[in-house]
Short mmCIF file of C-alpha atoms and ligand atoms in Angstrom, two decimals:
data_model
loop_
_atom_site.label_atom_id
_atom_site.label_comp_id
_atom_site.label_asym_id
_atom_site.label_seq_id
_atom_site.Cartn_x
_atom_site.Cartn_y
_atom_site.Cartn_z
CA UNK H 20 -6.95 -3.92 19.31
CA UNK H 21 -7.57 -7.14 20.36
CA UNK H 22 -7.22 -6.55 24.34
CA UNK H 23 -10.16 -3.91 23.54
CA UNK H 24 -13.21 -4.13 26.08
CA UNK H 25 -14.88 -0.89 25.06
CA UNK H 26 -16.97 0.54 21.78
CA UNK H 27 -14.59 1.49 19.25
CA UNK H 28 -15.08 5.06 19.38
CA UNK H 29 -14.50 5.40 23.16
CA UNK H 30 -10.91 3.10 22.55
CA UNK H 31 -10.38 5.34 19.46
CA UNK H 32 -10.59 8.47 22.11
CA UNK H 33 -9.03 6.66 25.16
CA UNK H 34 -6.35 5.87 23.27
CA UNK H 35 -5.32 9.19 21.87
CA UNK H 36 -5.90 10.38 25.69
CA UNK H 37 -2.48 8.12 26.11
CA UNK H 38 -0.59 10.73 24.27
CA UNK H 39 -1.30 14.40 25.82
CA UNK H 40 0.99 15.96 23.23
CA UNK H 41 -1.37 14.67 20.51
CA UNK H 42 -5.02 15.12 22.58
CA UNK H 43 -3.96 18.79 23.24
CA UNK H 44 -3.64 19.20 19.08
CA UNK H 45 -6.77 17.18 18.86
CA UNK H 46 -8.56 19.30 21.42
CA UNK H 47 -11.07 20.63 19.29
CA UNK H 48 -11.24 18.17 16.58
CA UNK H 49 -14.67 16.45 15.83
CA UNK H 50 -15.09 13.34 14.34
CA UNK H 51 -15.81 13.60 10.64
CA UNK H 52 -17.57 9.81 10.46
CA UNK H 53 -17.88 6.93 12.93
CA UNK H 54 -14.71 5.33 13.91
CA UNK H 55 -14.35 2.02 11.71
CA UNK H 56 -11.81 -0.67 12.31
CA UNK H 57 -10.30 -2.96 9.87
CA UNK H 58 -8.38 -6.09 10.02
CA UNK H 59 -6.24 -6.04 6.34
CA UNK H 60 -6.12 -2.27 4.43
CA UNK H 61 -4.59 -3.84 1.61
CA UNK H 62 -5.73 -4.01 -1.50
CA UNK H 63 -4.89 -4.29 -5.77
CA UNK H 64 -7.41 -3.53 -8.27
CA UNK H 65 -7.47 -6.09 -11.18
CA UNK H 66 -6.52 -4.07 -14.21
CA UNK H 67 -3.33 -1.55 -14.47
CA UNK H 68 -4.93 0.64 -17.27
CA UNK H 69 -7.78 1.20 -19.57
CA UNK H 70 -8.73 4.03 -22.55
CA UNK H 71 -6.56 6.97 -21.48
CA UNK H 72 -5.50 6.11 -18.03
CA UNK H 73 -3.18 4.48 -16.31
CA UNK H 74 -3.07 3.83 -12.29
CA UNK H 75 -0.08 4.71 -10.15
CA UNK H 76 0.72 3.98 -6.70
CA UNK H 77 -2.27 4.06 -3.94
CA UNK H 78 -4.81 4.28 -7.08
CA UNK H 79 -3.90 0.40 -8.12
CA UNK H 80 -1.97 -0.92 -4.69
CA UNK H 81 -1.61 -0.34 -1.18
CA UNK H 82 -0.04 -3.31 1.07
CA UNK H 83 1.14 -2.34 3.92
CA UNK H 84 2.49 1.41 5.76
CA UNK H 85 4.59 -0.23 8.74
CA UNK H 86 7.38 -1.51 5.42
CA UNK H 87 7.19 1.52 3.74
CA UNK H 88 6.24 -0.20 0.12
CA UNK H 89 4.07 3.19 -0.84
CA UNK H 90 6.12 5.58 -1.91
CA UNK H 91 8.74 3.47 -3.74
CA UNK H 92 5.31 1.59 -5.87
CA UNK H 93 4.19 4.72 -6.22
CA UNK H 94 7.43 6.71 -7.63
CA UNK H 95 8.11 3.63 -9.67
CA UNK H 96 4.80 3.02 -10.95
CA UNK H 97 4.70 6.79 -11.91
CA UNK H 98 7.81 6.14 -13.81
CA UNK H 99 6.99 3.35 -15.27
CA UNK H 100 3.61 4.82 -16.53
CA UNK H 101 5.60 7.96 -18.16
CA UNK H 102 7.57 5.60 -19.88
CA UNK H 103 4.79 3.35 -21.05
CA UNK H 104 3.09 6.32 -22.58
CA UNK H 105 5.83 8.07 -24.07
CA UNK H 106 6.09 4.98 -25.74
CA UNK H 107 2.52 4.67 -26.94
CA UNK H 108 2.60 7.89 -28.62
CA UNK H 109 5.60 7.74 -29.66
CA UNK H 110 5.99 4.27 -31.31
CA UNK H 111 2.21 3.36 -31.47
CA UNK H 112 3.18 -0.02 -33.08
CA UNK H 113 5.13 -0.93 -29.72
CA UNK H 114 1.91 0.37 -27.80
CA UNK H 115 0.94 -3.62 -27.12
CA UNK H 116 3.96 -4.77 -26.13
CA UNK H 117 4.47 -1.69 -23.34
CA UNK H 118 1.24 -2.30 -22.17
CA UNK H 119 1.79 -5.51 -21.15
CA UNK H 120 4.90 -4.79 -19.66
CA UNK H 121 3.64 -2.44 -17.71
CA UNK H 122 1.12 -4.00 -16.96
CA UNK H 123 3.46 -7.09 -15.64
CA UNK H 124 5.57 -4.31 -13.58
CA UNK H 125 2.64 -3.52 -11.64
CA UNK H 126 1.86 -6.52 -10.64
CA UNK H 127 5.12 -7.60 -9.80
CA UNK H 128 5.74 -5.25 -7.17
CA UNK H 129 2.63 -6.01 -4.79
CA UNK H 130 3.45 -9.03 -4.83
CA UNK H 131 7.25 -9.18 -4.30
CA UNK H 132 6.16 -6.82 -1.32
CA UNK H 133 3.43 -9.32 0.41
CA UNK H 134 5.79 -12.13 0.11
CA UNK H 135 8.34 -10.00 2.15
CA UNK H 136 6.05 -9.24 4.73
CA UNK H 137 4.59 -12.74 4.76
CA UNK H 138 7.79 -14.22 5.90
CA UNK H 139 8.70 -11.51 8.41
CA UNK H 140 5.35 -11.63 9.96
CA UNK H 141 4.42 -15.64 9.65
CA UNK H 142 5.32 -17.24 12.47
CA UNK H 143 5.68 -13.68 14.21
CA UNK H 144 9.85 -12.58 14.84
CA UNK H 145 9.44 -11.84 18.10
CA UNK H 146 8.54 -15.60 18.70
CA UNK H 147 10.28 -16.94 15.91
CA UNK H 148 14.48 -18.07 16.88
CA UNK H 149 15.51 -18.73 13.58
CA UNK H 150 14.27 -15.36 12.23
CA UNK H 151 17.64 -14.83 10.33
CA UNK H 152 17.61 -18.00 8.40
CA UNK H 153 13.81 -17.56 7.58
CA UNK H 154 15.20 -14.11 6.11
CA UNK H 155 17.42 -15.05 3.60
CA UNK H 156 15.98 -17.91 2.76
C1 FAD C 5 -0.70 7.38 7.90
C2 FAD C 5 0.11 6.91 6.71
C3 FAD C 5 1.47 6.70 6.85
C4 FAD C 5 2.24 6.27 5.77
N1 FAD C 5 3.57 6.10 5.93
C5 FAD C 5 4.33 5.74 4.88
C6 FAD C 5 5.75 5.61 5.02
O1 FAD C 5 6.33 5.81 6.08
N2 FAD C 5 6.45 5.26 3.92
C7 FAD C 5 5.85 5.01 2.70
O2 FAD C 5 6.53 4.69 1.73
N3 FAD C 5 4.52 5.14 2.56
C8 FAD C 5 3.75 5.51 3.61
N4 FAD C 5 2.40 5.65 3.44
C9 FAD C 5 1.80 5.37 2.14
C10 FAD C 5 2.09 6.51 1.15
O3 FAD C 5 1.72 7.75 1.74
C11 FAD C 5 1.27 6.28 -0.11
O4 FAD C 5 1.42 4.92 -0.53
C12 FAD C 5 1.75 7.21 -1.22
O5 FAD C 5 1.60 8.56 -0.79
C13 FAD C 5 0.93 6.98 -2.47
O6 FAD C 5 1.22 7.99 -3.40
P1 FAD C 5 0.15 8.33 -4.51
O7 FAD C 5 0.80 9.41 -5.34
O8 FAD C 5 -0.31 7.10 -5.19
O9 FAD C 5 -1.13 8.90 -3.75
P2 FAD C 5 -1.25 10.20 -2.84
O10 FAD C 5 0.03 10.53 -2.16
O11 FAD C 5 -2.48 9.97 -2.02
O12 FAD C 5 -1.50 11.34 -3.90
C14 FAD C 5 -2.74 11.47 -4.57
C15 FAD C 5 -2.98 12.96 -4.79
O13 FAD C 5 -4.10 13.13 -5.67
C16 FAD C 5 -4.90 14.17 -5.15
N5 FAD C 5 -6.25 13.97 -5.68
C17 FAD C 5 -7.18 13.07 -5.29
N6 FAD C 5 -8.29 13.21 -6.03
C18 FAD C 5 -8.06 14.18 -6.92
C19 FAD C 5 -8.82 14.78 -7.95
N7 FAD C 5 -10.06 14.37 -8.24
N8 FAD C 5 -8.25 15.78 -8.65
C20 FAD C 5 -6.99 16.19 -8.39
N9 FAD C 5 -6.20 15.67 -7.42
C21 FAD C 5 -6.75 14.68 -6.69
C22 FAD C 5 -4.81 14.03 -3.64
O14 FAD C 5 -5.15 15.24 -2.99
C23 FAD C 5 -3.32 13.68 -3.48
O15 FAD C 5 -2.51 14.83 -3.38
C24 FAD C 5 1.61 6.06 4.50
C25 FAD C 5 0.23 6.29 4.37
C26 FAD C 5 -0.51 6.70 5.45
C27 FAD C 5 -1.99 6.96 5.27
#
């Protein structure tokens, strides 16, 4: 993106024109909107649940789809939500507590995940020679 020189939708079609396997699929596509372009797609919302609903996966999180984070927060967050609610109506008195904890799970994961890909990506690998130790730090 950042060697572009052209308007966004001619690099958007330019560069699908690199890979004739894919513009041959694409021959007859339209654009549905204008091409956008976006610097960071991730995101959290700032609650986990309200009255009757709980979010799971891409509905409260998405960080990042080169690590693969989505479906694991999302499988785990469904889980965790299943279990929170079975809870709830099960043992309404522990309804609170569950909450929370669920609440805390969410959270939790996000943010384990950016840390991750904080220290792979800051300073770069590819420029970075002690990669390894910066790893297991
Ligand atoms: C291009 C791309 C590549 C990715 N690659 C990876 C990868 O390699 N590994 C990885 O782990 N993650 C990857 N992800 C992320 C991963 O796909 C998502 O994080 C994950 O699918 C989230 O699961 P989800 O159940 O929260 O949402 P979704 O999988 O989006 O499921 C939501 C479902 O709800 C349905 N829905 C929406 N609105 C309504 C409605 N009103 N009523 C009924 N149904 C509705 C939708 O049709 C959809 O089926 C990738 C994402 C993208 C876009």
């Amino acid at each position: 993106m950042s060697t572009r020189k052209v308007a966004l939708r001619e690099f958007f079609l330019s560069t699908i024109a690199l890979c004739p396997p894919l513009a041959e699929r694409l021959a007859d596509a339209e654009l549905g909107t204008e091409v956008e372009a976006t610097g960071n797609y991730s995101y959290t919302c700032d609650h986990t649940h309200g009255s009757n609903y709980f979010l799971v996966g891409d509905a409260y999180a998405f960080i990042d789809p080169v690590f693969s984070s989505g479906v694991m927060l999302a499988m785990t967050s469904a889980a965790a939500a299943a279990e929170t609610i079975d809870e709830c109506l099960h043992r309404p008195q522990n309804a609170a507590r569950a909450l929370k904890r669920y609440d805390r799970l969410l959270r939790h994961g996000p943010k384990q995940f950016s840390w991750f890909i904080y220290r792979v990506t800051n300073p770069p690998c590819a420029n970075c020679s002690s990669a390894p130790a910066m790893f297991f730090a």
